[in-house]
Amino acid sequence: MRRISLQFAALLSMLFLFSFSCEDHVVPETPEILPVVSTRPMQVSGTGKLHFKMAFENLGNVQIASYGIVYSVGFFDLNINSTKIPTINFIKQDFLGDPGLGELSHSEAAAPEGFYAIYYRAFAMLGSGEVVYGNTMEFNPDLGGRAVLEVFGTPNINMPYNTGYVFKNLGNKNIVEYGLVYSYNTAVTQAINPMPTVADHKRATNAQTSPPVKDLIRGVNLQIAESAINELYVRSYVIYADQTVDYGKFTAHIKK
């Protein structure tokens, strides 16, 4: 009986040592390392192509299905949706070739017309469907220091005639006045200016008493006495200290 007990104890000891030995040699899983991407300054080429650049700072150890640049365009027509933080739900420019460390570039997309800004950032889509993004950058075409002020919202054909405007770029010229100019008629037979100027009707704001603020939407009620009109054109304007006048690139229009 004592011999059996000793054999049983020895068996238990062997099982314990075997279990400990197995646990001691478990190979740990390799931690998942995601790639790191960064956005580099873009250019518009002489042929009118968007020349994007990005870089892989670290390739990680996961599958990279695609990579490139996502971007959103800020058009003068503010009714067209845009964002300062683009995702793959906006415009996506895939780069060609295998991903590699260092700077990569790609030129394919044509430069859009009528824009004041392009917001863009690098991306890498993983095999799992997850997306890694880089820093966001902004490209502005050379406007000669002029401000970007555009009308926002088309008024109704009936009173009240509410609309608005927003500065998208303040430029570097001294602004003395800004606001909206508009022309309208109450009958089809009446003349109307499709490109209104300060010689038509205007709602003016003095830049000294109310300095322009970027991205701030200001509501405006157009001073039209008639309760209903036939047609209306509205666009923004800026007057600088040298008395030059800039008009918005987009004109809001409504007709009965």
PDB file of N, CA and C in Angstrom, residues 26-70:
ATOM      1  N   VAL A  26       4.947  28.807 -23.453  1.00  0.00           N
ATOM      2  CA  VAL A  26       3.911  29.370 -24.321  1.00  0.00           C
ATOM      3  C   VAL A  26       4.482  30.583 -25.054  1.00  0.00           C
ATOM      4  N   VAL A  27       4.383  30.596 -26.386  1.00  0.00           N
ATOM      5  CA  VAL A  27       4.910  31.702 -27.185  1.00  0.00           C
ATOM      6  C   VAL A  27       3.887  32.842 -27.196  1.00  0.00           C
ATOM      7  N   PRO A  28       4.236  34.019 -26.686  1.00  0.00           N
ATOM      8  CA  PRO A  28       3.274  35.131 -26.653  1.00  0.00           C
ATOM      9  C   PRO A  28       2.928  35.612 -28.060  1.00  0.00           C
ATOM     10  N   GLU A  29       1.688  36.128 -28.239  1.00  0.00           N
ATOM     11  CA  GLU A  29       1.270  36.653 -29.530  1.00  0.00           C
ATOM     12  C   GLU A  29       2.009  37.954 -29.840  1.00  0.00           C
ATOM     13  N   THR A  30       2.321  38.147 -31.126  1.00  0.00           N
ATOM     14  CA  THR A  30       2.992  39.378 -31.548  1.00  0.00           C
ATOM     15  C   THR A  30       2.004  40.537 -31.495  1.00  0.00           C
ATOM     16  N   PRO A  31       2.321  41.606 -30.787  1.00  0.00           N
ATOM     17  CA  PRO A  31       1.381  42.738 -30.705  1.00  0.00           C
ATOM     18  C   PRO A  31       1.176  43.379 -32.074  1.00  0.00           C
ATOM     19  N   GLU A  32      -0.046  43.825 -32.325  1.00  0.00           N
ATOM     20  CA  GLU A  32      -0.384  44.461 -33.602  1.00  0.00           C
ATOM     21  C   GLU A  32       0.161  45.884 -33.627  1.00  0.00           C
ATOM     22  N   ILE A  33       0.910  46.193 -34.666  1.00  0.00           N
ATOM     23  CA  ILE A  33       1.479  47.535 -34.828  1.00  0.00           C
ATOM     24  C   ILE A  33       0.880  48.159 -36.085  1.00  0.00           C
ATOM     25  N   LEU A  34       0.162  49.254 -35.921  1.00  0.00           N
ATOM     26  CA  LEU A  34      -0.477  49.916 -37.053  1.00  0.00           C
ATOM     27  C   LEU A  34       0.520  50.814 -37.781  1.00  0.00           C
ATOM     28  N   PRO A  35       0.344  50.994 -39.081  1.00  0.00           N
ATOM     29  CA  PRO A  35       1.227  51.910 -39.810  1.00  0.00           C
ATOM     30  C   PRO A  35       0.995  53.352 -39.374  1.00  0.00           C
ATOM     31  N   VAL A  36       2.016  54.167 -39.544  1.00  0.00           N
ATOM     32  CA  VAL A  36       1.929  55.594 -39.229  1.00  0.00           C
ATOM     33  C   VAL A  36       2.184  56.371 -40.516  1.00  0.00           C
ATOM     34  N   VAL A  37       1.216  57.230 -40.897  1.00  0.00           N
ATOM     35  CA  VAL A  37       1.348  58.004 -42.130  1.00  0.00           C
ATOM     36  C   VAL A  37       1.352  59.490 -41.807  1.00  0.00           C
ATOM     37  N   SER A  38       2.002  60.258 -42.652  1.00  0.00           N
ATOM     38  CA  SER A  38       2.012  61.713 -42.494  1.00  0.00           C
ATOM     39  C   SER A  38       1.705  62.364 -43.835  1.00  0.00           C
ATOM     40  N   THR A  39       1.101  63.531 -43.779  1.00  0.00           N
ATOM     41  CA  THR A  39       0.725  64.285 -44.976  1.00  0.00           C
ATOM     42  C   THR A  39       1.809  65.304 -45.286  1.00  0.00           C
ATOM     43  N   ARG A  40       2.135  65.442 -46.557  1.00  0.00           N
ATOM     44  CA  ARG A  40       3.139  66.411 -46.986  1.00  0.00           C
ATOM     45  C   ARG A  40       2.478  67.489 -47.857  1.00  0.00           C
ATOM     46  N   PRO A  41       3.080  68.686 -47.952  1.00  0.00           N
ATOM     47  CA  PRO A  41       2.481  69.768 -48.741  1.00  0.00           C
ATOM     48  C   PRO A  41       2.254  69.374 -50.200  1.00  0.00           C
ATOM     49  N   MET A  42       1.093  69.737 -50.728  1.00  0.00           N
ATOM     50  CA  MET A  42       0.741  69.436 -52.111  1.00  0.00           C
ATOM     51  C   MET A  42       1.014  70.637 -53.008  1.00  0.00           C
ATOM     52  N   GLN A  43       0.933  70.401 -54.305  1.00  0.00           N
ATOM     53  CA  GLN A  43       1.101  71.450 -55.306  1.00  0.00           C
ATOM     54  C   GLN A  43       0.121  71.198 -56.443  1.00  0.00           C
ATOM     55  N   VAL A  44      -0.126  72.231 -57.227  1.00  0.00           N
ATOM     56  CA  VAL A  44      -0.863  72.073 -58.478  1.00  0.00           C
ATOM     57  C   VAL A  44       0.158  72.184 -59.596  1.00  0.00           C
ATOM     58  N   SER A  45       0.271  71.137 -60.401  1.00  0.00           N
ATOM     59  CA  SER A  45       1.296  71.093 -61.439  1.00  0.00           C
ATOM     60  C   SER A  45       0.971  72.060 -62.573  1.00  0.00           C
ATOM     61  N   GLY A  46       1.947  72.279 -63.427  1.00  0.00           N
ATOM     62  CA  GLY A  46       1.754  73.164 -64.569  1.00  0.00           C
ATOM     63  C   GLY A  46       0.719  72.654 -65.546  1.00  0.00           C
ATOM     64  N   THR A  47       0.431  71.358 -65.492  1.00  0.00           N
ATOM     65  CA  THR A  47      -0.584  70.770 -66.373  1.00  0.00           C
ATOM     66  C   THR A  47      -1.958  70.712 -65.705  1.00  0.00           C
ATOM     67  N   GLY A  48      -2.075  71.352 -64.529  1.00  0.00           N
ATOM     68  CA  GLY A  48      -3.374  71.409 -63.865  1.00  0.00           C
ATOM     69  C   GLY A  48      -3.743  70.165 -63.091  1.00  0.00           C
ATOM     70  N   LYS A  49      -2.741  69.402 -62.641  1.00  0.00           N
ATOM     71  CA  LYS A  49      -2.992  68.201 -61.847  1.00  0.00           C
ATOM     72  C   LYS A  49      -2.688  68.476 -60.374  1.00  0.00           C
ATOM     73  N   LEU A  50      -3.445  67.815 -59.501  1.00  0.00           N
ATOM     74  CA  LEU A  50      -3.178  67.896 -58.071  1.00  0.00           C
ATOM     75  C   LEU A  50      -2.033  66.947 -57.745  1.00  0.00           C
ATOM     76  N   HIS A  51      -0.919  67.497 -57.291  1.00  0.00           N
ATOM     77  CA  HIS A  51       0.271  66.696 -56.991  1.00  0.00           C
ATOM     78  C   HIS A  51       0.330  66.473 -55.482  1.00  0.00           C
ATOM     79  N   PHE A  52      -0.160  65.308 -55.045  1.00  0.00           N
ATOM     80  CA  PHE A  52      -0.222  64.986 -53.625  1.00  0.00           C
ATOM     81  C   PHE A  52       1.035  64.246 -53.182  1.00  0.00           C
ATOM     82  N   LYS A  53       1.383  64.431 -51.904  1.00  0.00           N
ATOM     83  CA  LYS A  53       2.516  63.730 -51.310  1.00  0.00           C
ATOM     84  C   LYS A  53       2.138  63.222 -49.923  1.00  0.00           C
ATOM     85  N   MET A  54       2.687  62.076 -49.566  1.00  0.00           N
ATOM     86  CA  MET A  54       2.499  61.509 -48.237  1.00  0.00           C
ATOM     87  C   MET A  54       3.732  60.689 -47.894  1.00  0.00           C
ATOM     88  N   ALA A  55       3.811  60.223 -46.665  1.00  0.00           N
ATOM     89  CA  ALA A  55       4.953  59.408 -46.258  1.00  0.00           C
ATOM     90  C   ALA A  55       4.514  58.381 -45.229  1.00  0.00           C
ATOM     91  N   PHE A  56       5.125  57.203 -45.304  1.00  0.00           N
ATOM     92  CA  PHE A  56       4.981  56.196 -44.257  1.00  0.00           C
ATOM     93  C   PHE A  56       6.127  56.396 -43.271  1.00  0.00           C
ATOM     94  N   GLU A  57       5.784  56.727 -42.042  1.00  0.00           N
ATOM     95  CA  GLU A  57       6.790  56.847 -40.988  1.00  0.00           C
ATOM     96  C   GLU A  57       7.088  55.477 -40.385  1.00  0.00           C
ATOM     97  N   ASN A  58       6.083  54.596 -40.431  1.00  0.00           N
ATOM     98  CA  ASN A  58       6.216  53.232 -39.922  1.00  0.00           C
ATOM     99  C   ASN A  58       5.226  52.369 -40.689  1.00  0.00           C
ATOM    100  N   LEU A  59       5.678  51.233 -41.211  1.00  0.00           N
ATOM    101  CA  LEU A  59       4.798  50.355 -41.981  1.00  0.00           C
ATOM    102  C   LEU A  59       3.971  49.431 -41.096  1.00  0.00           C
ATOM    103  N   GLY A  60       4.341  49.313 -39.821  1.00  0.00           N
ATOM    104  CA  GLY A  60       3.623  48.421 -38.930  1.00  0.00           C
ATOM    105  C   GLY A  60       3.811  46.964 -39.335  1.00  0.00           C
ATOM    106  N   ASN A  61       2.934  46.100 -38.836  1.00  0.00           N
ATOM    107  CA  ASN A  61       3.030  44.677 -39.168  1.00  0.00           C
ATOM    108  C   ASN A  61       1.678  44.094 -39.582  1.00  0.00           C
ATOM    109  N   VAL A  62       0.768  44.966 -40.032  1.00  0.00           N
ATOM    110  CA  VAL A  62      -0.544  44.510 -40.497  1.00  0.00           C
ATOM    111  C   VAL A  62      -0.657  44.753 -41.999  1.00  0.00           C
ATOM    112  N   GLN A  63      -1.601  44.078 -42.625  1.00  0.00           N
ATOM    113  CA  GLN A  63      -1.782  44.218 -44.069  1.00  0.00           C
ATOM    114  C   GLN A  63      -2.304  45.611 -44.418  1.00  0.00           C
ATOM    115  N   ILE A  64      -1.686  46.232 -45.417  1.00  0.00           N
ATOM    116  CA  ILE A  64      -2.135  47.528 -45.929  1.00  0.00           C
ATOM    117  C   ILE A  64      -2.793  47.274 -47.283  1.00  0.00           C
ATOM    118  N   ALA A  65      -4.099  47.479 -47.347  1.00  0.00           N
ATOM    119  CA  ALA A  65      -4.853  47.179 -48.565  1.00  0.00           C
ATOM    120  C   ALA A  65      -4.712  48.289 -49.603  1.00  0.00           C
ATOM    121  N   SER A  66      -4.711  49.543 -49.164  1.00  0.00           N
ATOM    122  CA  SER A  66      -4.555  50.680 -50.069  1.00  0.00           C
ATOM    123  C   SER A  66      -4.094  51.884 -49.259  1.00  0.00           C
ATOM    124  N   TYR A  67      -3.594  52.888 -49.963  1.00  0.00           N
ATOM    125  CA  TYR A  67      -3.120  54.090 -49.278  1.00  0.00           C
ATOM    126  C   TYR A  67      -3.130  55.251 -50.260  1.00  0.00           C
ATOM    127  N   GLY A  68      -3.056  56.457 -49.732  1.00  0.00           N
ATOM    128  CA  GLY A  68      -3.058  57.634 -50.597  1.00  0.00           C
ATOM    129  C   GLY A  68      -3.497  58.874 -49.849  1.00  0.00           C
ATOM    130  N   ILE A  69      -4.329  59.687 -50.512  1.00  0.00           N
ATOM    131  CA  ILE A  69      -4.793  60.960 -49.963  1.00  0.00           C
ATOM    132  C   ILE A  69      -6.313  61.039 -50.080  1.00  0.00           C
ATOM    133  N   VAL A  70      -6.959  61.503 -49.027  1.00  0.00           N
ATOM    134  CA  VAL A  70      -8.378  61.859 -49.102  1.00  0.00           C
ATOM    135  C   VAL A  70      -8.459  63.378 -49.019  1.00  0.00           C
TER     136      VAL A  70
END
